[in-house]
CSV table of C-alpha atoms in Angstrom, one decimal:
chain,number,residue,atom,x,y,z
D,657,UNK,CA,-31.5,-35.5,43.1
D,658,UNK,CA,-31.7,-36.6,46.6
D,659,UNK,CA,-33.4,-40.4,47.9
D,660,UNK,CA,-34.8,-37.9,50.9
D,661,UNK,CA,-37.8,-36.0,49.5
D,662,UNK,CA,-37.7,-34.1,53.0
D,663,UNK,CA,-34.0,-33.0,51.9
D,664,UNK,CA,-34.3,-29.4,50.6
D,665,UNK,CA,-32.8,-28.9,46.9
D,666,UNK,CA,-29.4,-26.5,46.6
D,667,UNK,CA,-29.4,-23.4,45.3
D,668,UNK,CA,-26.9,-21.0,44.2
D,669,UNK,CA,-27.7,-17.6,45.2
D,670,UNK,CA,-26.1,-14.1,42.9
D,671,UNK,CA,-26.4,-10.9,44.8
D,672,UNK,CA,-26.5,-7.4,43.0
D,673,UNK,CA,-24.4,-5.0,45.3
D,674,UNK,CA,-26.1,-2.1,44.0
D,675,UNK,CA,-28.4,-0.9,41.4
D,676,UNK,CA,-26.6,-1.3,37.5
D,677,UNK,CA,-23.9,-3.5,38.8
D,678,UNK,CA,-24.1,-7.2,37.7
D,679,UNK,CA,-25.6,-9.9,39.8
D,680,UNK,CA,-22.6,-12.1,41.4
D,681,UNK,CA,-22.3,-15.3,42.9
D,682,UNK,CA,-21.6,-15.2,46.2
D,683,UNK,CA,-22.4,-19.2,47.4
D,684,UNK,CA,-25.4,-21.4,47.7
D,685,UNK,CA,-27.8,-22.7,50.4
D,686,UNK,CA,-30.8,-25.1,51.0
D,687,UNK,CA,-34.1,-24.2,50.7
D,688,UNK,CA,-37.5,-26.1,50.6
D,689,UNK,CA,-38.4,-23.3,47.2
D,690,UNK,CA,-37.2,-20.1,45.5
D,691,UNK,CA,-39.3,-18.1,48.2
D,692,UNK,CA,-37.3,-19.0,50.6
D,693,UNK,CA,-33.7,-19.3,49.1
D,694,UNK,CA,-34.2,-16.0,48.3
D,695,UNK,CA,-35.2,-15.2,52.3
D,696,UNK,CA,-32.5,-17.0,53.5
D,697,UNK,CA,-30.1,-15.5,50.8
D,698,UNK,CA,-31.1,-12.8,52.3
D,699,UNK,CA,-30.7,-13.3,55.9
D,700,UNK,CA,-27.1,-15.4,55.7
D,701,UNK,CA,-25.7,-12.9,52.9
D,702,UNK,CA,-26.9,-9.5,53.2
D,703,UNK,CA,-26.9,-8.9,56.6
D,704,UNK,CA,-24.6,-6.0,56.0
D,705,UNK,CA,-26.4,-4.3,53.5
D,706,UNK,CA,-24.4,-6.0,50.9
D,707,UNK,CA,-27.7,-6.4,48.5
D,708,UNK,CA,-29.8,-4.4,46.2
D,709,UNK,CA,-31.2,-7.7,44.6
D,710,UNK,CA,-31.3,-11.4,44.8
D,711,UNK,CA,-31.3,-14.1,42.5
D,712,UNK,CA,-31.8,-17.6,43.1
D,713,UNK,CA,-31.2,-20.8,40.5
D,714,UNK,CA,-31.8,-24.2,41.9
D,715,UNK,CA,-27.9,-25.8,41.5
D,716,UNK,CA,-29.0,-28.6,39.4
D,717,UNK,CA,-29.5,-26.0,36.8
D,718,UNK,CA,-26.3,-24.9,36.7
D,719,UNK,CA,-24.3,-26.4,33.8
D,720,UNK,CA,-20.3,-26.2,34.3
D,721,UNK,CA,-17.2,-26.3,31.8
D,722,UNK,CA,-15.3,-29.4,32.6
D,723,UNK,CA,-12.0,-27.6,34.8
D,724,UNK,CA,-10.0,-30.3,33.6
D,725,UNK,CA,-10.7,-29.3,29.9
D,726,UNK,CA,-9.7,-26.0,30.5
D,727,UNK,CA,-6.3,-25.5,28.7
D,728,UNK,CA,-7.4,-27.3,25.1
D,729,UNK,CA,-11.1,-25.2,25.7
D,730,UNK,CA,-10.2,-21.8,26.1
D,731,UNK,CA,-6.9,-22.5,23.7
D,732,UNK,CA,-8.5,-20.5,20.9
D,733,UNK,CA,-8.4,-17.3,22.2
D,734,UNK,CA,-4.2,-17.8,23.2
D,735,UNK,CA,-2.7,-16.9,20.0
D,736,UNK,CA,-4.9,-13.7,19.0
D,737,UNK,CA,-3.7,-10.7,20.3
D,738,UNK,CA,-4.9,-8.6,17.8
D,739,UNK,CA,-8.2,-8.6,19.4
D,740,UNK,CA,-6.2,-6.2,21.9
D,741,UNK,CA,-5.7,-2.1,21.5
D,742,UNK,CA,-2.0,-2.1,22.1
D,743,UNK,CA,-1.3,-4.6,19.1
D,744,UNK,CA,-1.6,-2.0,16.5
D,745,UNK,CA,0.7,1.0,15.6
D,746,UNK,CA,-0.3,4.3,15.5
D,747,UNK,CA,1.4,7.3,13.9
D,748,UNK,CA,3.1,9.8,16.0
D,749,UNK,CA,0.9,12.7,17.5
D,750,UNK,CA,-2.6,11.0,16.5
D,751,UNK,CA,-4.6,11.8,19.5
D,752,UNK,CA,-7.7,10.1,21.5
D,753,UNK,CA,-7.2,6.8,20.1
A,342,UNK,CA,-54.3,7.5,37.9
A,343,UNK,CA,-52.7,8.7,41.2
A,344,UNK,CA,-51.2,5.6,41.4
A,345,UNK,CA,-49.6,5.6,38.5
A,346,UNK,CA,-48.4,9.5,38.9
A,347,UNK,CA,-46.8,8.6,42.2
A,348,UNK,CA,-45.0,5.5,40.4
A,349,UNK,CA,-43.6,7.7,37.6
A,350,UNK,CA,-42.3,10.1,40.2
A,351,UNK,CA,-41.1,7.5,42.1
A,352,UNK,CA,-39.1,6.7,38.7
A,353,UNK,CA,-38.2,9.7,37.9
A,354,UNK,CA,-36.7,10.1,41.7
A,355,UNK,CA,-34.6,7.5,41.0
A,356,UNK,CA,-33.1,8.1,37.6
A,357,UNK,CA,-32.8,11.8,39.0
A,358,UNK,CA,-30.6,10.5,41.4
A,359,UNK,CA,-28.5,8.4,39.4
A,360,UNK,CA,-29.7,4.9,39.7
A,361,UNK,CA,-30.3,2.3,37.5
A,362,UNK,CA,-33.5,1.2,36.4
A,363,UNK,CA,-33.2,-2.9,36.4
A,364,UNK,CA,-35.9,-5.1,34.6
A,365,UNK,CA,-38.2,-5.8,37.4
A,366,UNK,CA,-38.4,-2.5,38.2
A,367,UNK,CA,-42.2,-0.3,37.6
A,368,UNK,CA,-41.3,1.7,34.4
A,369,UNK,CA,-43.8,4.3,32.0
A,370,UNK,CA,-44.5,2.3,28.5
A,371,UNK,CA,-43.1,4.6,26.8
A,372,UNK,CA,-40.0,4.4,28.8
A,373,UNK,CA,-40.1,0.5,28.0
A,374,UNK,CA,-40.8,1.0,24.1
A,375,UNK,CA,-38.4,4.0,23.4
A,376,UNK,CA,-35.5,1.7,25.0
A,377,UNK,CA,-36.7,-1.8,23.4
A,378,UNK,CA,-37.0,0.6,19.8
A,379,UNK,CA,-33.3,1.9,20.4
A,380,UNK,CA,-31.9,-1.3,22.0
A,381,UNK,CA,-33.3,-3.6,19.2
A,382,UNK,CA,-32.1,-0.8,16.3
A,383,UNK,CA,-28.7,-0.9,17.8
A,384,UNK,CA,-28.6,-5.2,17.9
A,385,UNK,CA,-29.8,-4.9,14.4
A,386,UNK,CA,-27.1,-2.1,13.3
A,387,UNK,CA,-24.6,-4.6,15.1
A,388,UNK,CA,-25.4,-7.6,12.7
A,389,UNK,CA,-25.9,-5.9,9.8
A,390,UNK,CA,-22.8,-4.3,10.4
A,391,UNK,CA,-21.1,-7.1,9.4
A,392,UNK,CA,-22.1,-7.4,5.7
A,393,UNK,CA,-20.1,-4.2,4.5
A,394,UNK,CA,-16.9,-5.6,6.3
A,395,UNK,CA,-17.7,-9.2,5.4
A,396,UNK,CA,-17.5,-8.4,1.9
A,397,UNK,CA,-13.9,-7.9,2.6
A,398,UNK,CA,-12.7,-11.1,4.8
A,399,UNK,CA,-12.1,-12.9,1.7
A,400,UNK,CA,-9.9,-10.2,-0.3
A,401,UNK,CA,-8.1,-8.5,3.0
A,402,UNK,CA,-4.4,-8.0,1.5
A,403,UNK,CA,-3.0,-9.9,3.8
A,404,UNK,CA,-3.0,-13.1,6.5
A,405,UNK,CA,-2.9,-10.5,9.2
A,406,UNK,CA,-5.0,-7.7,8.1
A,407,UNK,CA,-7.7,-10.7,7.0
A,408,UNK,CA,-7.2,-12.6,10.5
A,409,UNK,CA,-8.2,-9.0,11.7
A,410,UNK,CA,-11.0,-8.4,10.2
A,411,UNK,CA,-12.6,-12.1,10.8
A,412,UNK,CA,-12.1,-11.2,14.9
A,413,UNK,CA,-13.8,-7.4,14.2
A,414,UNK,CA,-16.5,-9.0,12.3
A,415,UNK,CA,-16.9,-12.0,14.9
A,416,UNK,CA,-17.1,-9.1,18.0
A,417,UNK,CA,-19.6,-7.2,15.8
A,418,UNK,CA,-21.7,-10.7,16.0
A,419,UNK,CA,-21.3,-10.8,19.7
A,420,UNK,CA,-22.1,-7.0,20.1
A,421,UNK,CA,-25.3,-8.4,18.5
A,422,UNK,CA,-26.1,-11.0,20.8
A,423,UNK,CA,-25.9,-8.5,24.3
A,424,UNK,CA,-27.6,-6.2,22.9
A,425,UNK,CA,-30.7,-8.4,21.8
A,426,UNK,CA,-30.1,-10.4,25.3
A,427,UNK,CA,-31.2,-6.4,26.4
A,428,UNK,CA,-33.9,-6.4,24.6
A,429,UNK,CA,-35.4,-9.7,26.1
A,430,UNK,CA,-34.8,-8.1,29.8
A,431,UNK,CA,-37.8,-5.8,28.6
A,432,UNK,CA,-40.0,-9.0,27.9
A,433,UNK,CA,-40.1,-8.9,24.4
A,434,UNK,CA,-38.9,-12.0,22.7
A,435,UNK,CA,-36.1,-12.3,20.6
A,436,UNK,CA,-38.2,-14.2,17.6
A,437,UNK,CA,-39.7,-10.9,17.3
A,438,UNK,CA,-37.0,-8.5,17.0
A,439,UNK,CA,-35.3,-10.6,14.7
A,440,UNK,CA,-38.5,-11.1,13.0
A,441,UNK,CA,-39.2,-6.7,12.8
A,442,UNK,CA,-35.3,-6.6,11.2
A,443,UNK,CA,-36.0,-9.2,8.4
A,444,UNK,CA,-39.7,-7.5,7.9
A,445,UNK,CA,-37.8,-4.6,7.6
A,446,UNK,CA,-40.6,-2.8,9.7
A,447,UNK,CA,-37.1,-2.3,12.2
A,448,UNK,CA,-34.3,0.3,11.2
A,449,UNK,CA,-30.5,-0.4,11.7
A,450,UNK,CA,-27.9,2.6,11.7
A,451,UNK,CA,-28.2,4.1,7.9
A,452,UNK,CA,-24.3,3.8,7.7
A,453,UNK,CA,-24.7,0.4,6.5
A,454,UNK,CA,-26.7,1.1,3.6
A,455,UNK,CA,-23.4,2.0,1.8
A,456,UNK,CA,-21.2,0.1,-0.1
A,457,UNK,CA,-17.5,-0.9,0.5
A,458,UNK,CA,-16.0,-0.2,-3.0
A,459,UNK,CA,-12.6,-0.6,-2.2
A,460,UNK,CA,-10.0,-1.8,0.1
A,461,UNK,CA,-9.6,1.7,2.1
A,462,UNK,CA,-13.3,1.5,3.0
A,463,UNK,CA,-12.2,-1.2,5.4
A,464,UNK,CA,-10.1,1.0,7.1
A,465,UNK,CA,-12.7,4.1,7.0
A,466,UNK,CA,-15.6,2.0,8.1
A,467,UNK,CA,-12.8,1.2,11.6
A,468,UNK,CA,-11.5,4.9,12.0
A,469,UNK,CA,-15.0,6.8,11.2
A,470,UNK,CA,-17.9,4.4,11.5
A,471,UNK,CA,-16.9,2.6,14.5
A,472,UNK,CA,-14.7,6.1,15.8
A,473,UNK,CA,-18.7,7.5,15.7
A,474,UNK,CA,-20.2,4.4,17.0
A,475,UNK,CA,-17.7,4.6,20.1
A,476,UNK,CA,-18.7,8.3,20.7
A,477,UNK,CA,-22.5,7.3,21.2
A,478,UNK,CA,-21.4,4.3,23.0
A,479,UNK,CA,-19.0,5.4,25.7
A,480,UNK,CA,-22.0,7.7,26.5
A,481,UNK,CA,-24.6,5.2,26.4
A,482,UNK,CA,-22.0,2.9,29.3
A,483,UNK,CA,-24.1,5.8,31.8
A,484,UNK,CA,-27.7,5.4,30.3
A,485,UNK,CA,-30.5,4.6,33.1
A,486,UNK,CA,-31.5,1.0,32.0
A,487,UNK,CA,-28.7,-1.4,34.2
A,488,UNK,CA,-29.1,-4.4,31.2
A,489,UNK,CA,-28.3,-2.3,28.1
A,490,UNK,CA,-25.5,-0.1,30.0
A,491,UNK,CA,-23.9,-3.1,31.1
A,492,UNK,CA,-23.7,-4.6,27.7
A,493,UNK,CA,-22.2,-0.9,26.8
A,494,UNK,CA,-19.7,-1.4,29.3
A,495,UNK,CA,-18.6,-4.9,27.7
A,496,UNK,CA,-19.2,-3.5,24.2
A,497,UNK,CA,-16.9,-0.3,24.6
A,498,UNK,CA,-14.2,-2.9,26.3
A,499,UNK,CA,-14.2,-4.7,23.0
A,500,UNK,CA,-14.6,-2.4,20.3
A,501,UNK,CA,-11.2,-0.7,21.5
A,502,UNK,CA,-9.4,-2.2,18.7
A,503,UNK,CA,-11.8,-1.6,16.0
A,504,UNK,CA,-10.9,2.0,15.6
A,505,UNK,CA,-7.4,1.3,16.1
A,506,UNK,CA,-7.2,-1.0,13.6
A,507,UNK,CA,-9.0,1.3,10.4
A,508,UNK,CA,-6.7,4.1,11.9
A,509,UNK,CA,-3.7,1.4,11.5
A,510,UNK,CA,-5.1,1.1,7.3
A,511,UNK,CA,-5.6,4.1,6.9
A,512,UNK,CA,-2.5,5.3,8.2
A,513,UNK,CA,-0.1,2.5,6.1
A,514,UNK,CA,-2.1,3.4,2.5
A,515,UNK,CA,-1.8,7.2,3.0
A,516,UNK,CA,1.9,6.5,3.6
A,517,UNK,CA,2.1,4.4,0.2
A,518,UNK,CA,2.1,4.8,-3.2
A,519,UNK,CA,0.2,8.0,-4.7
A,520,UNK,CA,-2.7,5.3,-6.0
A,521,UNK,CA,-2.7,4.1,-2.3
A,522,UNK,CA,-3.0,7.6,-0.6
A,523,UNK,CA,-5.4,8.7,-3.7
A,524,UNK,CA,-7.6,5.4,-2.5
A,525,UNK,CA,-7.5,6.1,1.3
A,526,UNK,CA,-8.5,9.9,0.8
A,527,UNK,CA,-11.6,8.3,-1.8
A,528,UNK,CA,-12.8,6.8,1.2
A,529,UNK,CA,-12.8,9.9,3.5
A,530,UNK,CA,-14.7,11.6,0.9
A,531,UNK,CA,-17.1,9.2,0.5
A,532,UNK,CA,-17.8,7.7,4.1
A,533,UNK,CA,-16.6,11.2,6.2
A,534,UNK,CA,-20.6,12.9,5.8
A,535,UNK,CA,-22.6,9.8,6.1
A,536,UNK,CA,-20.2,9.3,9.4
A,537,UNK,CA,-21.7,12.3,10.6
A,538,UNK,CA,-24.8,11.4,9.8
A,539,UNK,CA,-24.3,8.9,12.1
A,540,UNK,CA,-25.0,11.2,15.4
A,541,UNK,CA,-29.0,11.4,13.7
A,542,UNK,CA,-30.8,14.9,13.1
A,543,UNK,CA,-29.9,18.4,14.9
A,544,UNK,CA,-31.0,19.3,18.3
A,545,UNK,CA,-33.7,21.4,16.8
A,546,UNK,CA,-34.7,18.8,14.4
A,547,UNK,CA,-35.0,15.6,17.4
A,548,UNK,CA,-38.2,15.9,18.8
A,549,UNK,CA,-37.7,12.6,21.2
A,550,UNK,CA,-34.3,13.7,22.5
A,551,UNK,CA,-35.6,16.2,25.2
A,552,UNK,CA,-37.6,12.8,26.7
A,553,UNK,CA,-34.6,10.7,26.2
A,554,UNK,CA,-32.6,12.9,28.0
A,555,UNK,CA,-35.0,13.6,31.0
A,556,UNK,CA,-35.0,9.6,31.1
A,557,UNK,CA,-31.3,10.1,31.3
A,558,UNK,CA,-31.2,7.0,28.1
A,559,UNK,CA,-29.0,9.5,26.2
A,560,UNK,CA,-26.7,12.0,28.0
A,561,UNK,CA,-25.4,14.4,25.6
A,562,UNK,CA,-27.0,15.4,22.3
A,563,UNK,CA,-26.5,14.6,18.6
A,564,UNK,CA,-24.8,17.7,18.0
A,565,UNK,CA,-22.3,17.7,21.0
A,566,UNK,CA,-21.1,14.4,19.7
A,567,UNK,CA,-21.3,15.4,16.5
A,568,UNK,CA,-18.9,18.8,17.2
A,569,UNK,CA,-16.6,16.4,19.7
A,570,UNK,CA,-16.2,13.8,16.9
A,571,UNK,CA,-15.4,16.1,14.5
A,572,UNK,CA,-13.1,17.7,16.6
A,573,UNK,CA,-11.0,14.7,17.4
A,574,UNK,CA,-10.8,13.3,13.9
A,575,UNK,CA,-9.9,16.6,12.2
A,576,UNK,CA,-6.2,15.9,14.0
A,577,UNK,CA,-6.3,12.5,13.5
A,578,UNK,CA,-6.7,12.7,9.7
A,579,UNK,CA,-3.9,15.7,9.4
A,580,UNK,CA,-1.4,13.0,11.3
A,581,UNK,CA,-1.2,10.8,8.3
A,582,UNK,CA,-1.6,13.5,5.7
A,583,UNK,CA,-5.5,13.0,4.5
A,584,UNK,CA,-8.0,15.8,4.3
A,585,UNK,CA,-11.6,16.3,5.4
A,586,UNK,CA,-13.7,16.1,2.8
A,587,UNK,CA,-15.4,20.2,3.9
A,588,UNK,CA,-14.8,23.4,2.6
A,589,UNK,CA,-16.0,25.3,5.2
A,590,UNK,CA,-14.0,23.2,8.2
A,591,UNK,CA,-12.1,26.0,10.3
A,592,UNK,CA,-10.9,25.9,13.5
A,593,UNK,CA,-12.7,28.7,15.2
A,594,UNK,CA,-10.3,30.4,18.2
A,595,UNK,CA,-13.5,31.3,20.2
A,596,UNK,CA,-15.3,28.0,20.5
A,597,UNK,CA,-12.4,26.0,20.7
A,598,UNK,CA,-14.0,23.9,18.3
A,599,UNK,CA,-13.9,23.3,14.6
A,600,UNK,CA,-16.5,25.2,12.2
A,601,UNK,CA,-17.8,23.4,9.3
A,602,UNK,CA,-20.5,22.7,6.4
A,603,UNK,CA,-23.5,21.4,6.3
A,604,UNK,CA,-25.0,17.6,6.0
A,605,UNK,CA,-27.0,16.7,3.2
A,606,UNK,CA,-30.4,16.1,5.3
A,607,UNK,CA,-32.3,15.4,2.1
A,608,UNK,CA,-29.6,12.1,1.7
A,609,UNK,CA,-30.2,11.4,4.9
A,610,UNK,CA,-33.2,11.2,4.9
A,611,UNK,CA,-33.3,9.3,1.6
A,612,UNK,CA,-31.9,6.7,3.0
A,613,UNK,CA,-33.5,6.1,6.5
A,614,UNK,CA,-36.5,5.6,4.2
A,615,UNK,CA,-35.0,2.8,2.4
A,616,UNK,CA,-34.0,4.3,-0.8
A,617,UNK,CA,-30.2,4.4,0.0
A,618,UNK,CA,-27.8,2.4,-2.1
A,619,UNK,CA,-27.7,-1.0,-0.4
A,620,UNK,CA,-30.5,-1.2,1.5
A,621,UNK,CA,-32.1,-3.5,-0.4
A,622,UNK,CA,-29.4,-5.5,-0.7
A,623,UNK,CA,-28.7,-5.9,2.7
A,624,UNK,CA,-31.7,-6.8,3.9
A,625,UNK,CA,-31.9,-9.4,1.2
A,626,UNK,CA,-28.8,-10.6,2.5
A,627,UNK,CA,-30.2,-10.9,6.1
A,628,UNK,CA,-33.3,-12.7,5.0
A,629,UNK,CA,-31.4,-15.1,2.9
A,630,UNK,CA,-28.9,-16.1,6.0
A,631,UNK,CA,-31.3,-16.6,8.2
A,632,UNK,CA,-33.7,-18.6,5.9
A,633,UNK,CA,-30.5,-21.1,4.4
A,634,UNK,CA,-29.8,-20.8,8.5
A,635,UNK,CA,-33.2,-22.7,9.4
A,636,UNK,CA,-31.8,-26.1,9.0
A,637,UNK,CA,-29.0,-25.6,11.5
A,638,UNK,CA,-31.2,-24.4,14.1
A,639,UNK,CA,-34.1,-27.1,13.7
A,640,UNK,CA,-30.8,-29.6,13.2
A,641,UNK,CA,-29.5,-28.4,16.8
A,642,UNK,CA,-33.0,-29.0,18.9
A,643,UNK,CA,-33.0,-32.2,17.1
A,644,UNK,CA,-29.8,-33.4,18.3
A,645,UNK,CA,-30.4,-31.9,21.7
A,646,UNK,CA,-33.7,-33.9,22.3
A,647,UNK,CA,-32.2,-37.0,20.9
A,648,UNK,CA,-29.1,-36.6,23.6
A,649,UNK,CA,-31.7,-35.9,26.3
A,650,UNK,CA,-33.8,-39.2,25.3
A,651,UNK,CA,-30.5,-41.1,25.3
A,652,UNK,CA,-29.4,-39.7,28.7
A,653,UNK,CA,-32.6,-40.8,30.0
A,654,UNK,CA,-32.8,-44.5,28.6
């Protein structure tokens, strides 16, 4: 990815904020390996205790929709509001649904 | 052995006070198998769900009731895929949960072992089955493993409209002509006890419950579920005019809850062992999808290493 083999790949870096939350991105960084993206992750983005867990993907992994695809890709879910709660009628006085 | 002592109570420190357990985490065996046994039994229960509703998609009475059930069906195949994703997180592979299922060594909820006879069972299956499903789920959002209550979370999100929707079915038949309402109350009958079922043996009859709740997997029992489900849908069911299949359901003024018979266990049971009406059939059905399936998945890692060669030439 880079002519510079001393040039340290990218990584994207996903933080858990606590224990049974989901990992998030929060940016990326370079590192020489995983070891120390996750170190570095680490020292630039949980310096306030903002971690419980790290995870590290080298950004070249990371595989994007095309943004300017958006509108036509995610068109399919536009017209289906029955997939939502509040589309359906329900009788007077039925309770905890 | 000291070792591992301290690292169970280490474990249990944790899940004592409230926290997740997450994949990487030191966790007992029987921790890991009890949750990638209930995980992989609820994926399965998830796509073999679909077979009694699917039966339907073709003859729903209308464009919107059928455009309904396609999008319940295609969440149920979705449900599937989080909750075997789960599974994986405990480092058993998917090939070999979805191998246990069509070996039929795996069980899937018993529920789905019965047949969908008639248009009203649509509209059962989203009010009871899924009403049931939701009870044991929306629990199961606090269980101690981070992966599988996380898919819960999602899971519970979605399924919001599936009860709403049998409710809505139910609701607009027993409001319609006498062979309509006779039709909706058929269903009751038949899908209101296995529904029950649903919640799995009595407190005094579920050996592994005391364990699963200690491990905080499962939070309340069968029975307080059970009594809470039964409670809820009583109401719902006098609303539009249908009645519980019971003779002994009473609303007792003490317990604030509602009284009522007893299951069949013997049924039950029957039918966990593979002798209910469609189980047969429904595991045929699985085996047969995903052997015509073969050629689309062999087809798609063809086409994906002939787009990498070309990428790289």
């Amino acid at each position: 990815m880079s002519e510079n083999p001393n040039n340290w790949p990218l990584w994207e870096i996903f933080i858990q904020s606590k224990r049974g939350l989901d990992h998030k991105h929060c940016g990326s960084l370079h590192a020489a390996d995983a070891e120390m993206a996750i170190e570095n992750a680490r020292d630039v983005y949980t310096r306030r205790q903002e971690g419980s867990s790290i995870w590290v993907v080298k950004s070249e992994h990371i595989h994007a929709s095309r943004p300017e695809d958006a509108e036509s890709f995610f068109d399919p879910a536009d017209d289906k509001v029955y997939r939502h709660p509040t589309f359906y009628t329900m009788p007077e006085g039925a309770k905890y649904i | 052995m000291t070792d591992v002592k301290n690292l169970e109570e280490i474990f249990q420190s944790k899940i004592d006070a409230e926290q997740k357990i997450e994949p990487k985490d030191w966790m007992p065996d029987a921790y890991r198998k009890n949750l990638v046994r209930q995980i992989s039994q609820h994926a399965h229960s998830e796509v073999v769900g679909m077979l009694p509703e699917g039966n339907w998609i073709t003859r729903a009475p209308s464009l919107r009731r059928k455009a309904i059930l396609l999008a319940k069906v295609q969440d149920e195949a979705g449900h599937g895929l989080y909750l075997y994703s789960a599974v994986e997180t405990m480092g058993t592979s998917r090939e070999q949960t979805i191998d246990d299922l069509l070996s039929g060594k795996a069980k899937y909820s018993s529920i789905f072992n019965y047949p969908t006879l008639t248009w009203a069972d649509i509209g059962a299956i989203g009010w009871l089955v899924d009403g049931a499903a939701i009870m044991n789920q929306v629990m199961l959002c606090r269980t101690s493993y981070g992966p599988y209550a996380r898919a819960m979370v999602r899971i519970c999100k979605e399924e919001s409209f599936h009860q709403r929707q049998g409710y809505e079915i139910m609701a607009v038949l027993a409001k319609g002509t006498p062979e309509q309402k006779e039709m909706a109350q058929d269903a009751l009958n038949r899908w209101w006890w296995p529904s029950l079922m649903m919640f799995g043996p009595t407190d005094a009859n579920s050996p592994h419950s005391a364990q699963s709740m200690k491990w905080k997997i499962k939070r309340q029992s069968n029975d307080e579920l059970r009594q809470t489900f039964i409670d809820r849908t009583v109401q719902q069911a006098e609303v539009i005019g249908l009645s519980i299949p019971d003779p002994d359901l009473k609303w007792n003024e003490e317990t604030k809850h509602y009284d009522w018979g007893t299951i069949d266990w013997t049924e039950f049971n029957n039918v966990v062992a593979g002798n209910g009406p469609c189980n047969k059939e429904r595991l045929a059905a699985r085996n047969k999808a995903h052997a015509e399936g073969a050629w689309v998945r062999e087809a798609a890692v063809a086409y994906a290493a002939k787009k990498a060669k070309r990428k790289a030439a």
